[in-house]
CSV table of C-alpha atoms in Angstrom, one decimal:
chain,number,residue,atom,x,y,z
W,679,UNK,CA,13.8,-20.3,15.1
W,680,UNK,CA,17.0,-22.3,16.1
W,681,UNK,CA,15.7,-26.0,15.1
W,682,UNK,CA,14.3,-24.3,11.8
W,683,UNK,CA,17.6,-22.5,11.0
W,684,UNK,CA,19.3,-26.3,11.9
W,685,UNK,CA,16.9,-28.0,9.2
W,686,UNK,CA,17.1,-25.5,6.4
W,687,UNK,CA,21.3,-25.8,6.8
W,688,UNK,CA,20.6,-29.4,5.8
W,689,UNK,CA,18.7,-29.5,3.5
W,690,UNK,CA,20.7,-27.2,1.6
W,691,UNK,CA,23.5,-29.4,2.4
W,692,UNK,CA,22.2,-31.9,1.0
W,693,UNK,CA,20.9,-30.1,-2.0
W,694,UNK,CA,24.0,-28.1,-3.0
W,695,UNK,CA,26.4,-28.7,-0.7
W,696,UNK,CA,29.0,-25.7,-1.6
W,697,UNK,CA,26.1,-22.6,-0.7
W,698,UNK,CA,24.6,-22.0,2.9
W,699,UNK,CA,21.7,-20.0,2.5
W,700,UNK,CA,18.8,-19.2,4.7
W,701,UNK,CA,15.4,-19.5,2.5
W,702,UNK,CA,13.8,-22.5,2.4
W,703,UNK,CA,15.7,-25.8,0.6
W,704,UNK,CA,12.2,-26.9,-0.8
W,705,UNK,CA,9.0,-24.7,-1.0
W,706,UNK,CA,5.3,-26.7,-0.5
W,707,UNK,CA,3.9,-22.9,-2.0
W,708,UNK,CA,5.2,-21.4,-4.9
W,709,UNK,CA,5.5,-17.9,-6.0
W,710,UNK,CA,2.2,-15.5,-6.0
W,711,UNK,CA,0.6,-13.6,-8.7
W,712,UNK,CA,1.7,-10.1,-9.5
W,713,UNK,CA,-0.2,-7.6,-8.5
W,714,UNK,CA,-1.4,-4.9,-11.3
W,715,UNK,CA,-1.4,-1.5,-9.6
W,716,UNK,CA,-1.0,2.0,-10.8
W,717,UNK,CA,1.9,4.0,-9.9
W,718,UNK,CA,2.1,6.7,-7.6
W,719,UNK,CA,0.5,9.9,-8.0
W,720,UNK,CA,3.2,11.2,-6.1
W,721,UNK,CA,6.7,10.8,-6.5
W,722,UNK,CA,10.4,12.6,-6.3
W,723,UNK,CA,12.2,15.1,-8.4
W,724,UNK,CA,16.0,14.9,-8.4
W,725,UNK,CA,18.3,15.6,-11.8
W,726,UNK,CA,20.7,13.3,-9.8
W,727,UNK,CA,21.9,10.3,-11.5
W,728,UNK,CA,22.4,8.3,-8.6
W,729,UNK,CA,20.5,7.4,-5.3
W,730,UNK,CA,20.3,4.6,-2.9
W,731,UNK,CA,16.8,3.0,-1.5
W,732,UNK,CA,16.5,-0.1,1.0
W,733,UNK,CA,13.5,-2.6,0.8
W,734,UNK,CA,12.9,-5.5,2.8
W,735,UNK,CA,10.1,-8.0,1.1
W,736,UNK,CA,10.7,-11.7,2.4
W,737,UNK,CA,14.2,-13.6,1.3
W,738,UNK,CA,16.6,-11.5,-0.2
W,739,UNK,CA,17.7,-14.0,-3.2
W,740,UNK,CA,14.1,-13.2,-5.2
W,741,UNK,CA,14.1,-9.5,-4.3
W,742,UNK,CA,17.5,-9.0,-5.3
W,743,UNK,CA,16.9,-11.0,-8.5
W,744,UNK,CA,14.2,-8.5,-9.2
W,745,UNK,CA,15.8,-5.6,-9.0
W,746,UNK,CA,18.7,-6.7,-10.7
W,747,UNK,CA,16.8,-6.8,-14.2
W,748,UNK,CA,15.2,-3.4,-13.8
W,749,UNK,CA,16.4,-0.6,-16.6
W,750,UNK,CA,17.9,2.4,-14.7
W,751,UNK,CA,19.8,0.2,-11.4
W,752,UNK,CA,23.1,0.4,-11.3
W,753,UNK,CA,23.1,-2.4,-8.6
W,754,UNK,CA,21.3,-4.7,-6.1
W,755,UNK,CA,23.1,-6.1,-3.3
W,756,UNK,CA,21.6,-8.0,-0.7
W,757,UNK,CA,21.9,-7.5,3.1
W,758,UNK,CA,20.8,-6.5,6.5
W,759,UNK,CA,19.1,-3.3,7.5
W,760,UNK,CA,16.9,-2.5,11.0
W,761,UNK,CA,19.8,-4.2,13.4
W,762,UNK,CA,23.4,-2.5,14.8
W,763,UNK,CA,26.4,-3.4,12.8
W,764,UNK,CA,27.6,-6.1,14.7
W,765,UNK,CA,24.5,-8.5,14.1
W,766,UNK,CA,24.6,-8.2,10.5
W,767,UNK,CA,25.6,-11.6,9.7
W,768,UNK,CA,23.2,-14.4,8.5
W,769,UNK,CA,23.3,-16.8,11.6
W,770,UNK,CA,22.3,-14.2,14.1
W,771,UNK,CA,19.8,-12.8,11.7
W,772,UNK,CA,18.3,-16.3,11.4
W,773,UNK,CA,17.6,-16.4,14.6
W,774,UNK,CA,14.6,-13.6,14.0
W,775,UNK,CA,15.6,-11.6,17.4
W,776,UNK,CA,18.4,-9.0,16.1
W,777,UNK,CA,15.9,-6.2,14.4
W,778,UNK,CA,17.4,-7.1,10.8
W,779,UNK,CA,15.1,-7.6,8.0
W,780,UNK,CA,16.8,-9.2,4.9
W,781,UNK,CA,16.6,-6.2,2.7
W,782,UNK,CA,18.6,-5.1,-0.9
W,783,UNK,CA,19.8,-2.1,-1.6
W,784,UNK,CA,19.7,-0.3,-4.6
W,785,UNK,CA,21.1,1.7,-6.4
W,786,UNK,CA,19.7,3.6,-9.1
W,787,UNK,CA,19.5,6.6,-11.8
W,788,UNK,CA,16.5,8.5,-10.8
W,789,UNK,CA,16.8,10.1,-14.5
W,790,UNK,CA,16.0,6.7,-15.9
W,791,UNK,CA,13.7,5.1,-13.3
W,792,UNK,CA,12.3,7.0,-10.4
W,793,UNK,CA,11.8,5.9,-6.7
W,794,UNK,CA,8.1,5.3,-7.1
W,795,UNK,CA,8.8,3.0,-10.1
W,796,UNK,CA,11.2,1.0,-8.0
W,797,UNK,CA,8.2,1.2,-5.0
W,798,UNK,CA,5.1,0.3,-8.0
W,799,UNK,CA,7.6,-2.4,-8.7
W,800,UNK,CA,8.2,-4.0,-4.9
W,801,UNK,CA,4.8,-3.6,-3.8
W,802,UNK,CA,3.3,-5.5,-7.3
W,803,UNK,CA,6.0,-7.9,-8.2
W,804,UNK,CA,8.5,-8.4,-5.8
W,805,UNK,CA,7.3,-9.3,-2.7
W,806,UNK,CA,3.4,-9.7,-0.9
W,807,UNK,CA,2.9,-6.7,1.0
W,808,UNK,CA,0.0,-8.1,2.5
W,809,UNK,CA,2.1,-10.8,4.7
W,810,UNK,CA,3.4,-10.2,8.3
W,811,UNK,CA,6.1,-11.1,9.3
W,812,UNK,CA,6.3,-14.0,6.5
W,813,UNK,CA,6.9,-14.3,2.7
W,814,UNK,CA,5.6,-17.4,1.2
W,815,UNK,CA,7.2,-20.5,3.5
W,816,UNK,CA,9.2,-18.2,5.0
W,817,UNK,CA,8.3,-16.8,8.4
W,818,UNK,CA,10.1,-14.3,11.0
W,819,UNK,CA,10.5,-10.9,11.5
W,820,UNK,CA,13.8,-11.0,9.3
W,821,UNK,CA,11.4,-11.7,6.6
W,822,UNK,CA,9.0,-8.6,7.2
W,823,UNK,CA,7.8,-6.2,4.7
W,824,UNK,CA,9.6,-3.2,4.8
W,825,UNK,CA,11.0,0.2,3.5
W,826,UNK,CA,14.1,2.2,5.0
W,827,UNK,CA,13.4,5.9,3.4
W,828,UNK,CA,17.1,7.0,3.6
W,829,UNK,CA,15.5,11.2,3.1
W,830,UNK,CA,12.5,13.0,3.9
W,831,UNK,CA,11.5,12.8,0.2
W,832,UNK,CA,11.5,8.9,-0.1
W,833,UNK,CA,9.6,9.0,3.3
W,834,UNK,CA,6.9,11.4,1.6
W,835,UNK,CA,6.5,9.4,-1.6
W,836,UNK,CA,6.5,6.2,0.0
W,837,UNK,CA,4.0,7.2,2.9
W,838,UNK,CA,1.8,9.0,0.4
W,839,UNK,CA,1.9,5.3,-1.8
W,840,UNK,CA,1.0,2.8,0.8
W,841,UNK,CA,-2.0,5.2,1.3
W,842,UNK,CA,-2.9,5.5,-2.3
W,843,UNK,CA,-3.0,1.3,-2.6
W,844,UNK,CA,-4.8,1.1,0.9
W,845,UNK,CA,-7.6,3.5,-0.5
W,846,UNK,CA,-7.7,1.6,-3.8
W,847,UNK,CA,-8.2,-2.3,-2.7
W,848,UNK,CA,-6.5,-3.8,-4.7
W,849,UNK,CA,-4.8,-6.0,-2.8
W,850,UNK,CA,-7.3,-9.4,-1.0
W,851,UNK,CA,-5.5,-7.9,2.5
W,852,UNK,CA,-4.6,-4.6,4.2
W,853,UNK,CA,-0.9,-3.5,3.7
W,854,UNK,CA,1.6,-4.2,6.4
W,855,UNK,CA,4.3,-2.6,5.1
W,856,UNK,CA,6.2,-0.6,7.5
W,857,UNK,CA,8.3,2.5,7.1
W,858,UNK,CA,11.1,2.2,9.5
W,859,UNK,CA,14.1,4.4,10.4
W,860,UNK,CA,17.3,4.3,8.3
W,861,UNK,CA,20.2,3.5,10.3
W,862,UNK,CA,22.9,1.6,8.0
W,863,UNK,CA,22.7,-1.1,5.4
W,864,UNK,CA,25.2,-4.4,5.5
W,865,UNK,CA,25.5,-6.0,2.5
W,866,UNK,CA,25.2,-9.8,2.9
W,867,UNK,CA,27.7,-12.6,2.9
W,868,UNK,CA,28.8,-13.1,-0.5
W,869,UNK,CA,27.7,-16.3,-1.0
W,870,UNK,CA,24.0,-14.6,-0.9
W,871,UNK,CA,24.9,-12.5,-3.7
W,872,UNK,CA,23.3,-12.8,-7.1
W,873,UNK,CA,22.3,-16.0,-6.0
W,874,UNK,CA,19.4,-16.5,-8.2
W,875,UNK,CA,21.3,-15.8,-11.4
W,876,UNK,CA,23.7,-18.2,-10.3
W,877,UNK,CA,21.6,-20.9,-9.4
W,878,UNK,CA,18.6,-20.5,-11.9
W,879,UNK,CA,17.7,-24.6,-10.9
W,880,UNK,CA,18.0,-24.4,-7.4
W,881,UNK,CA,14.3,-25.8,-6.1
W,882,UNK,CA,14.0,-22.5,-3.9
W,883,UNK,CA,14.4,-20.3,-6.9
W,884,UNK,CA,12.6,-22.0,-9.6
W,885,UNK,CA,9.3,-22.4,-7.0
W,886,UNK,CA,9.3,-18.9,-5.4
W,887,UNK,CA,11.6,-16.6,-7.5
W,888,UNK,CA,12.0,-17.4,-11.1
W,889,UNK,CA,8.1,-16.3,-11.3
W,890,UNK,CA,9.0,-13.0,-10.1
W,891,UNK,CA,11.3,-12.1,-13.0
W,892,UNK,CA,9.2,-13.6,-15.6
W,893,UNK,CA,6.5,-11.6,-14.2
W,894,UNK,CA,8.1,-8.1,-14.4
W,895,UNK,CA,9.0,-9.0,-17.9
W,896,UNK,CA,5.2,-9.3,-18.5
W,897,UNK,CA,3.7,-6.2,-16.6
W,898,UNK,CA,6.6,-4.0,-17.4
W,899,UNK,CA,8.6,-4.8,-20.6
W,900,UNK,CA,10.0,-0.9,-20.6
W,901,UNK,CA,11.1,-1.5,-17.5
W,902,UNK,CA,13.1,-5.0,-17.8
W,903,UNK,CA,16.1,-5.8,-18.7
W,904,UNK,CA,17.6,-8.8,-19.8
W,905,UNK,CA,20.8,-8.8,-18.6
W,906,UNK,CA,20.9,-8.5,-14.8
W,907,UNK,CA,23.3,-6.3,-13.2
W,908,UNK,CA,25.1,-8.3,-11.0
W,909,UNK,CA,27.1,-7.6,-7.6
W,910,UNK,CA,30.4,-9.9,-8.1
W,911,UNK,CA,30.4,-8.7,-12.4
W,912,UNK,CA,32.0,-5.3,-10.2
W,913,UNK,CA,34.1,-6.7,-8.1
């Protein structure tokens, strides 16, 4: 993954030179249809107002962006999750060998949107579920579908969804979405954060990402929200 790492630094050089990112410079694919699915038929109870859940769906720019315009989070901040502490940086997780996936975490009112609407949500807009190791032109392990259930209660609802789509079909190819153990989040160099909103033009985002966010406006207009929340708007 080293000489691809090398060429996507470049091109990004050359096409903004002030941001370093990681997802492909220029995209021969675009973004993929939404998916319409129903939502779970199991989900959790809490009268909290605040949790936390980690996904991991492909480049973190387009997930985040997603999230971000959802009614009911509080915040979307992309990072690292799967690796120790001291690989959590974005040149060692480039190199696909650390046990990082890009992920986001967010955070959420589970009085105004509930973990299985955040999970209907991943699994139909914001990322193929269906791709291993890869999302669109990006490929690697770091780019891996996956959840990090941070209780016993996201475990259950999220193990009891993946089954409930498997037995449906709705999807052209199984699920390979993996649960895998929550061991810390670490959020991502700043530069990654709210990096679609900031670069609405960048060829990256209007090919792969932009889709994404027009899409949840179409399949879930209670859901969206126009303003996103950002990450530095708190800082």
């Amino acid at each position: 993954m080293k000489n691809l790492f090398t060429w996507r630094r470049t091109l990004l050089g050359l096409a903004a030179a002030s941001v370093i990112g990681q997802c492909s410079a220029f995209s021969l694919g675009g973004s993929e249809d939404a998916v319409i699915i129903p939502p779970p038929t199991l989900d959790e109870t809490t009268q909290a107002h605040s949790e936390t859940a980690v996904f991991a769906g492909g480049c973190f720019w387009g997930v985040q962006g997603v999230f971000q315009h959802v009614n009911g989070v509080k915040k979307a901040v992309s990072g690292y999750a799967g690796g120790a502490a001291n690989t959590a940086e974005y040149e060692k997780v480039s190199e696909g060998d650390t046990g990082h996936a890009e992920s986001v975490e967010v955070t959420f009112d589970p009085t105004q949107v509930t973990y299985g609407t955040l999970l209907q949500i991943y699994f139909s807009v914001a990322h193929n579920p269906t791709e291993l190791n890869r999302q669109g032109p990006d490929s690697g392990t770091q780019y891996r579908s996956a959840i990090f259930p941070e209780n016993q209660e996201q475990q259950r609802v999220a193990q009891a969804y993946i089954a409930q789509l498997d037995a449906a079909h709705l999807f052209n190819k199984p699920i390979v979405t993996k649960l895998e153990t929550y061991n810390g989040f670490y959020p991502a160099e700043d530069y990654h954060q709210d990096f679609l909103t900031e670069h609405p033009t960048y060829p990256y985002i209007v090919i792969n990402d932009m889709p994404k966010v027009a899409q949840l406006k179409q399949l879930y207009p209670d859901r969206y929200q126009e303003k996103a929340v950002l990450v530095k708007a708190g800082l």
